[in-house]
XYZ file of C-alpha atoms in Angstrom:
234
model
C -31.720 32.242 -44.362
C -28.768 34.475 -45.178
C -26.328 31.776 -44.079
C -28.157 29.185 -46.176
C -28.151 31.479 -49.186
C -24.446 32.181 -48.699
C -23.673 28.467 -48.388
C -25.618 27.713 -51.552
C -23.797 30.496 -53.378
C -20.417 29.155 -52.246
C -21.321 25.603 -53.283
C -22.584 26.799 -56.660
C -19.414 28.800 -57.250
C -17.268 25.835 -56.228
C -19.167 23.475 -58.523
C -18.846 25.909 -61.407
C -15.137 26.317 -60.716
C -14.585 22.544 -60.713
C -16.509 22.236 -63.967
C -14.344 24.898 -65.580
C -11.171 23.301 -64.209
C -12.141 19.868 -65.515
C -12.201 21.142 -69.092
C -9.327 23.631 -68.924
C -7.127 23.355 -71.988
C -3.937 24.804 -70.543
C -4.057 24.031 -66.807
C -4.426 20.999 -64.558
C -3.602 20.214 -60.961
C -0.894 17.605 -61.646
C 1.592 16.963 -64.384
C 1.820 18.485 -67.830
C -0.966 19.585 -70.140
C -0.306 20.447 -73.786
C -2.708 22.460 -75.927
C -0.474 23.998 -78.616
C 3.024 23.960 -80.021
C 5.545 26.799 -80.356
C 4.114 29.705 -82.380
C 7.344 30.445 -84.223
C 6.940 28.073 -87.187
C 4.124 27.770 -89.775
C 3.198 24.235 -88.743
C 0.016 22.724 -87.300
C -0.970 19.292 -86.035
C -4.209 17.718 -87.196
C -5.600 15.356 -84.583
C -8.519 12.962 -85.023
C -10.389 11.549 -82.034
C -12.282 8.257 -81.677
C -12.333 5.177 -83.862
C -10.959 3.535 -85.843
C -13.874 2.209 -87.901
C -13.853 -0.071 -90.900
C -16.398 2.064 -92.749
C -14.844 5.537 -92.683
C -11.183 5.257 -91.652
C -9.972 4.176 -95.129
C -11.493 7.251 -96.806
C -9.914 9.513 -94.211
C -6.520 7.912 -94.756
C -6.863 8.307 -98.535
C -7.585 12.018 -98.205
C -4.547 12.527 -95.990
C -2.340 10.469 -98.307
C -3.436 12.429 -101.374
C -2.317 15.641 -99.659
C 0.857 13.998 -98.265
C -0.210 14.887 -94.721
C 0.726 13.107 -91.496
C -1.705 13.430 -88.609
C -2.185 12.150 -85.070
C -5.011 9.735 -84.269
C -6.260 9.458 -80.693
C -7.847 6.022 -80.835
C -9.930 3.950 -78.439
C -8.667 0.550 -77.367
C -12.024 -1.157 -77.764
C -12.397 0.112 -81.340
C -8.848 -0.991 -82.189
C -9.617 -4.440 -80.850
C -12.702 -4.602 -83.087
C -10.920 -3.288 -86.218
C -7.235 -4.212 -85.827
C -6.512 -3.862 -89.552
C -7.553 -0.205 -89.484
C -5.275 0.562 -86.550
C -2.378 -1.161 -88.314
C -3.058 0.823 -91.492
C -2.904 4.104 -89.552
C 0.462 3.205 -88.061
C 1.869 1.705 -91.269
C 1.625 4.933 -93.282
C 3.380 7.036 -90.661
C 0.620 8.641 -88.637
C 1.083 9.000 -84.898
C -1.272 7.064 -82.636
C -2.262 8.362 -79.221
C -4.623 7.001 -76.595
C -8.195 8.190 -76.155
C -8.942 5.611 -73.435
C -10.360 2.114 -73.848
C -14.081 2.859 -74.291
C -14.400 6.661 -73.955
C -15.866 6.969 -70.430
C -16.072 10.126 -68.402
C -12.952 9.733 -66.254
C -13.399 12.578 -63.763
C -14.749 10.428 -60.915
C -12.936 7.177 -61.737
C -10.667 5.464 -59.227
C -6.910 5.485 -59.879
C -6.999 1.769 -60.680
C -9.764 2.174 -63.234
C -7.966 5.105 -64.853
C -4.725 3.170 -65.077
C -6.556 0.217 -66.620
C -8.074 2.461 -69.318
C -4.606 3.774 -70.142
C -2.616 0.539 -70.058
C -5.166 -1.575 -71.981
C -5.296 1.024 -74.749
C -1.519 1.310 -74.850
C -1.308 -2.456 -75.381
C -3.718 -2.196 -78.323
C -1.634 0.622 -79.824
C 1.515 -1.494 -79.571
C -0.340 -4.405 -81.175
C -1.139 -2.102 -84.103
C 2.593 -1.650 -84.697
C 3.071 1.890 -83.405
C 6.337 2.044 -81.494
C 6.556 5.744 -80.564
C 5.686 7.300 -77.236
C 1.955 7.232 -76.533
C 0.243 10.526 -75.783
C -3.132 10.612 -74.009
C -6.168 12.781 -74.727
C -8.947 12.733 -72.092
C -12.373 11.642 -73.339
C -14.609 14.710 -73.758
C -11.528 16.762 -72.847
C -12.478 16.326 -69.169
C -9.944 15.828 -66.373
C -9.836 16.957 -62.762
C -7.696 15.277 -60.087
C -7.298 11.511 -60.483
C -6.633 11.361 -64.232
C -3.899 14.061 -64.217
C -2.370 12.487 -61.133
C -2.205 9.018 -62.723
C -0.822 10.436 -65.977
C 1.781 12.368 -63.996
C 2.832 9.194 -62.205
C 3.146 7.505 -65.627
C 5.136 10.491 -66.992
C 2.565 11.252 -69.686
C 1.055 14.645 -70.498
C -2.613 15.357 -71.064
C -2.989 16.482 -74.670
C -5.737 19.008 -75.394
C -6.098 21.353 -78.376
C -6.064 25.008 -79.399
C -8.760 24.830 -82.098
C -12.007 22.837 -82.189
C -13.662 23.940 -85.429
C -16.508 21.415 -85.300
C -17.702 23.009 -82.060
C -17.210 26.569 -83.307
C -19.835 26.344 -86.052
C -23.517 25.487 -85.997
C -24.254 21.781 -86.609
C -25.953 22.610 -89.908
C -23.077 24.704 -91.268
C -21.924 23.193 -94.588
C -18.530 21.548 -95.155
C -17.340 24.607 -97.064
C -17.914 26.787 -94.004
C -16.016 24.367 -91.782
C -13.062 24.297 -94.152
C -13.008 28.084 -94.491
C -13.185 28.562 -90.731
C -10.055 26.462 -90.251
C -8.232 28.109 -93.163
C -8.975 31.604 -91.844
C -8.433 30.890 -88.135
C -5.372 28.623 -88.005
C -2.282 29.989 -86.306
C 1.267 28.587 -86.128
C 1.512 25.874 -83.499
C -2.191 25.033 -83.459
C -3.348 21.590 -82.401
C -6.577 21.130 -84.356
C -9.220 18.775 -82.955
C -11.313 16.895 -85.529
C -13.469 13.776 -85.749
C -13.830 11.842 -88.965
C -14.446 8.145 -88.492
C -18.167 7.834 -87.735
C -21.385 8.387 -89.686
C -21.987 11.618 -87.776
C -18.669 13.055 -89.023
C -19.627 13.297 -92.712
C -19.249 17.092 -92.715
C -15.657 16.885 -91.504
C -14.724 14.261 -94.080
C -16.249 16.386 -96.832
C -14.438 19.520 -95.625
C -11.038 17.912 -95.182
C -9.676 18.144 -98.770
C -10.389 21.883 -99.014
C -9.131 22.391 -95.474
C -5.792 20.762 -96.255
C -5.387 22.574 -99.577
C -6.286 25.940 -98.052
C -3.850 25.617 -95.179
C -1.095 24.497 -97.511
C -1.829 27.520 -99.718
C -1.316 29.711 -96.657
C 2.117 28.152 -96.230
C 1.322 25.771 -93.382
C 2.931 22.366 -93.056
C 1.320 19.459 -91.234
C 3.232 17.493 -88.613
C 2.411 14.920 -85.993
C 1.809 15.984 -82.421
C 5.199 14.673 -81.361
C 6.952 16.676 -84.064
C 4.979 19.790 -83.150
C 5.448 19.811 -79.405
C 7.701 16.995 -78.293
C 4.920 16.381 -75.748
C 4.440 12.673 -76.456
C 7.667 11.700 -74.798
């Protein structure tokens, strides 16, 4: 019984360790992972995951344009294929486009071939949208373990994570004003800020964004793309 209990304890600890490793923001087993830029300049990178969508992407782009802000959009290949005009609009106004996989699967247990297909198909959609810079990759759900980092390493691409996830830091029923104030108060130089804004469920973020941008600018922050912040999207 003691041996069985010990074995179960070891397996539980190993499983917990793998779970923690899969979502680590600043460590992975292969290649490079980026979660923040240098802390010596008052700049931050806003990053938006998922989409694009025909319903909410235009409003998001208008808000950014009104504040003269450039951001980085980690888009899904399938969504770009369904709304090619939206993807082209994002690229045309100077935002950076990164890859968030083809259809947002959990990629931890995928085969190398399936992982590569997710990456290359999405990269083709990004090129079709007119973005000609280097294409960074952000893992769906922020989860990676062995195969995904290994494939990215072989393709000479970093995994891009984040240093601030304000939507997860507050209760789901917290109002937009609270979300904006959290970001304004908590932002630090070099932060990569993870946001979502292109689906019906992201109404709070869209509502908070104007105050968020104005508040950070009042603190002296400038907004840059991921590539400008870190040089990670080589």
